[in-house]
C-alpha positions as a Markdown table, in Angstrom:
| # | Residue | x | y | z |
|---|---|---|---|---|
| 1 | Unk | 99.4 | -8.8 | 2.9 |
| 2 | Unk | 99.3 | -6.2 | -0.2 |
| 3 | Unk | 97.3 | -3.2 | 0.8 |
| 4 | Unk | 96.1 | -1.1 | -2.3 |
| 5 | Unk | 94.9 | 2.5 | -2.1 |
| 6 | Unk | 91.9 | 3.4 | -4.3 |
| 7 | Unk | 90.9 | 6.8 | -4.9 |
| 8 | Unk | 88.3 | 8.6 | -7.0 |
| 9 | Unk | 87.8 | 12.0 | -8.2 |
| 10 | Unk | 84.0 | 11.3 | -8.1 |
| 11 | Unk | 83.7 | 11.3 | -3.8 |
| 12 | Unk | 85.7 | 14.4 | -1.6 |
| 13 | Unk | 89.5 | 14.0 | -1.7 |
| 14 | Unk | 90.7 | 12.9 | 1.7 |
| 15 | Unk | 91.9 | 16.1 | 3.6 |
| 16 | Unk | 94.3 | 14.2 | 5.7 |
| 17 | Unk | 97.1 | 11.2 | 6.5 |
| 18 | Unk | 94.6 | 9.0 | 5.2 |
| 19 | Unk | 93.0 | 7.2 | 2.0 |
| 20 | Unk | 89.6 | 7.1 | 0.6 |
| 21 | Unk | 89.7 | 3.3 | 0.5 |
| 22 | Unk | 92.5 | 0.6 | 0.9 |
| 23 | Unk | 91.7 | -3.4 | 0.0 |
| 24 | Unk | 93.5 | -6.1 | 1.2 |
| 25 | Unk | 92.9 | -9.3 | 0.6 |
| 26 | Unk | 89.0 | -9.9 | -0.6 |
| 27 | Unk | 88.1 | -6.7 | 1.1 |
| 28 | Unk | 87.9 | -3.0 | 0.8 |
| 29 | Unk | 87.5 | -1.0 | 3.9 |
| 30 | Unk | 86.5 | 2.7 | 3.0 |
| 31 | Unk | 87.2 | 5.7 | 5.2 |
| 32 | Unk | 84.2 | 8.0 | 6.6 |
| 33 | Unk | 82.0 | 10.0 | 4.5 |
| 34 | Unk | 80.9 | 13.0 | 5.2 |
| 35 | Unk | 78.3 | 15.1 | 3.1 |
| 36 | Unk | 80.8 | 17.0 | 1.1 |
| 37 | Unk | 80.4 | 18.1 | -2.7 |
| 38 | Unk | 83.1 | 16.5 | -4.5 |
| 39 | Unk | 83.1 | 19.4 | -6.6 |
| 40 | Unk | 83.4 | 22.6 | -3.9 |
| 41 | Unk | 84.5 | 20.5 | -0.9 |
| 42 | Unk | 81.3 | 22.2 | 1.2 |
| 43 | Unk | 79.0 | 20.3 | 3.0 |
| 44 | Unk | 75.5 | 20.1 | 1.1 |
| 45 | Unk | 72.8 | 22.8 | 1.8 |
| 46 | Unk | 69.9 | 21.3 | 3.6 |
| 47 | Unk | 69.0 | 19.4 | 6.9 |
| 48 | Unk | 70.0 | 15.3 | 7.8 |
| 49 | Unk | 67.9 | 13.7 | 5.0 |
| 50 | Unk | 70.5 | 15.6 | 2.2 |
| 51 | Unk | 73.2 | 15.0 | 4.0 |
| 52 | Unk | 72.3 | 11.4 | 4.3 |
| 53 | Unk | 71.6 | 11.1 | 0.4 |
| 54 | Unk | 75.4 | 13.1 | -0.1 |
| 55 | Unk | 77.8 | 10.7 | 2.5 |
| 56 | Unk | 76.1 | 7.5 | 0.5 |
| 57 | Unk | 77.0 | 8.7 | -2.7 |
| 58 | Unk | 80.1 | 9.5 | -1.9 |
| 59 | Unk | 80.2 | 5.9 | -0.6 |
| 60 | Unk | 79.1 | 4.7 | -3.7 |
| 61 | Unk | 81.6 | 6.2 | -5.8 |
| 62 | Unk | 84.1 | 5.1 | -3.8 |
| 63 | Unk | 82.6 | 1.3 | -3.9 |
| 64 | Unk | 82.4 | 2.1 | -8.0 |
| 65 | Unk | 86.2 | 3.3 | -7.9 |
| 66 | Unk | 86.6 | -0.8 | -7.0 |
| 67 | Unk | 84.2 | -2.0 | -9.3 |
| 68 | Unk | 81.5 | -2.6 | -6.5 |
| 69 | Unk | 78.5 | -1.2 | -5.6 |
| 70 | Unk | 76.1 | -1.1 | -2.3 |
| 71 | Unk | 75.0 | -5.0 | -2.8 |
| 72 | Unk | 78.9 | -5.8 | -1.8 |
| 73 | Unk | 79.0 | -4.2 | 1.4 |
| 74 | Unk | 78.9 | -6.3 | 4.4 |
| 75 | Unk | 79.2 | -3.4 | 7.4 |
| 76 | Unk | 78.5 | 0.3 | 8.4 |
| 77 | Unk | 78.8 | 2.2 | 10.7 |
| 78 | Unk | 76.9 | 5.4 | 11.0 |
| 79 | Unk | 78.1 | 8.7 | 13.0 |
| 80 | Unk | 75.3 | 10.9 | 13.6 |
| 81 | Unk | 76.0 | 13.9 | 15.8 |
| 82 | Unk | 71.6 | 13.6 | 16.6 |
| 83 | Unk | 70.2 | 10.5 | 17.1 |
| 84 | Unk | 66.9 | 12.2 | 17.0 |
| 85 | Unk | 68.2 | 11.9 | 13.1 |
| 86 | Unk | 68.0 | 8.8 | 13.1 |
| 87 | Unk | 64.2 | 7.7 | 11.5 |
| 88 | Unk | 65.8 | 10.1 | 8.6 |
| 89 | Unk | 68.5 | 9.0 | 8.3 |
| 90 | Unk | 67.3 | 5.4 | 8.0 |
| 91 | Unk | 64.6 | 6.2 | 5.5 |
| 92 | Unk | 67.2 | 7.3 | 3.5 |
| 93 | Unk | 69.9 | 4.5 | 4.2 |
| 94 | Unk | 66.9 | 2.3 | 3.2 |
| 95 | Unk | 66.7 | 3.6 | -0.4 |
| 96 | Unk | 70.7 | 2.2 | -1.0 |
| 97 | Unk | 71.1 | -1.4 | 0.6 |
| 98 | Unk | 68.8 | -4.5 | 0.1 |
| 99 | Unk | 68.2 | -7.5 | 1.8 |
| 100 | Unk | 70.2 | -9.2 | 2.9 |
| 101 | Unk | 71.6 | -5.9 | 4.5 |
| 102 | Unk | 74.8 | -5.3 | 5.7 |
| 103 | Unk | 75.5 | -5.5 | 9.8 |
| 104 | Unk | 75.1 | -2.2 | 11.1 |
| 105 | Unk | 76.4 | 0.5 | 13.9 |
| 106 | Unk | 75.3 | 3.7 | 14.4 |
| 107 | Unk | 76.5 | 5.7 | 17.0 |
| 108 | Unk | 75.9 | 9.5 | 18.4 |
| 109 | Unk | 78.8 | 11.5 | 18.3 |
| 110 | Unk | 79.3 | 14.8 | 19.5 |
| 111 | Unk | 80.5 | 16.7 | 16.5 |
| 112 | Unk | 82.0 | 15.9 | 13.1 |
| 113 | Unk | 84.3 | 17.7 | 10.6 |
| 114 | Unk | 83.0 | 20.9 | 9.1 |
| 115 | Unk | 79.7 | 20.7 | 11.5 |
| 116 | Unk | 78.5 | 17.6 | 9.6 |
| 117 | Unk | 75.5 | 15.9 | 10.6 |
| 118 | Unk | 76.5 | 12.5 | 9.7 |
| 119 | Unk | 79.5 | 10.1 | 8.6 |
| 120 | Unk | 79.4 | 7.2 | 6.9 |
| 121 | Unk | 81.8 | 4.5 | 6.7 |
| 122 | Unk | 81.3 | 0.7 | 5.1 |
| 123 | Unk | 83.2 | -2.5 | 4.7 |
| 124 | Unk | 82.8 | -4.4 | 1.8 |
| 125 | Unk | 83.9 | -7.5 | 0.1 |
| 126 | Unk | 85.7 | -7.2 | -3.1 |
| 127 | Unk | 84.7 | -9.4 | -6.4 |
């Protein structure tokens, strides 16, 4: 099966071996986001809820780099390195997705790149 990389100037550049996003077949399974600036590669000032509002965003520009948007994702999974973090967190996951909302994981991890607070990864279907 074809896999086909998309990329977007709009979320961080990946900073390894890997790709923002690669669909195959009628899906698009996107790396993790962390809350990095596009623009200055730095992770957003602020606590858990800014860095929650930054890794979706990223998401979505990486869903809008396919033509897609929150309403087509069908999974995430959610690496939080507090789950203390995690009422925030879904307040602010709340203001993205709509019912039906996708499945969901979220896990506690005990660190992520550049001291992040969360990463956010989603599968989603394409149109």
């Amino acid at each position: 099966m074809k896999k086909t990389e998309i990329s977007t100037k709009n979320a961080p550049a990946a900073i390894g071996p890997y790709s923002q996003a690669i669909a195959v077949g009628d899906m698009l399974y996107t790396s993790g986001q962390i809350p990095l600036d596009p623009n200055t590669s730095e992770i957003v000032s602020g606590g858990i809820t800014e860095q929650a509002h930054r890794a979706l965003k990223n998401i979505g520009e990486v869903l809008a780099a396919s033509g897609l948007d929150y309403s087509d994702v069908v999974k995430t999974t959610v690496f939080v390195t507090d789950l203390g973090d995690f009422a925030a967190v879904n307040a602010v996951y709340g203001e993205y997705f709509e019912k039906p909302y996708p499945a969901r994981s979220c896990v506690q991890v005990a660190a992520l790149p550049k001291n992040a607070k969360i990463e956010i990864e989603v599968i989603a279907r394409l149109r």
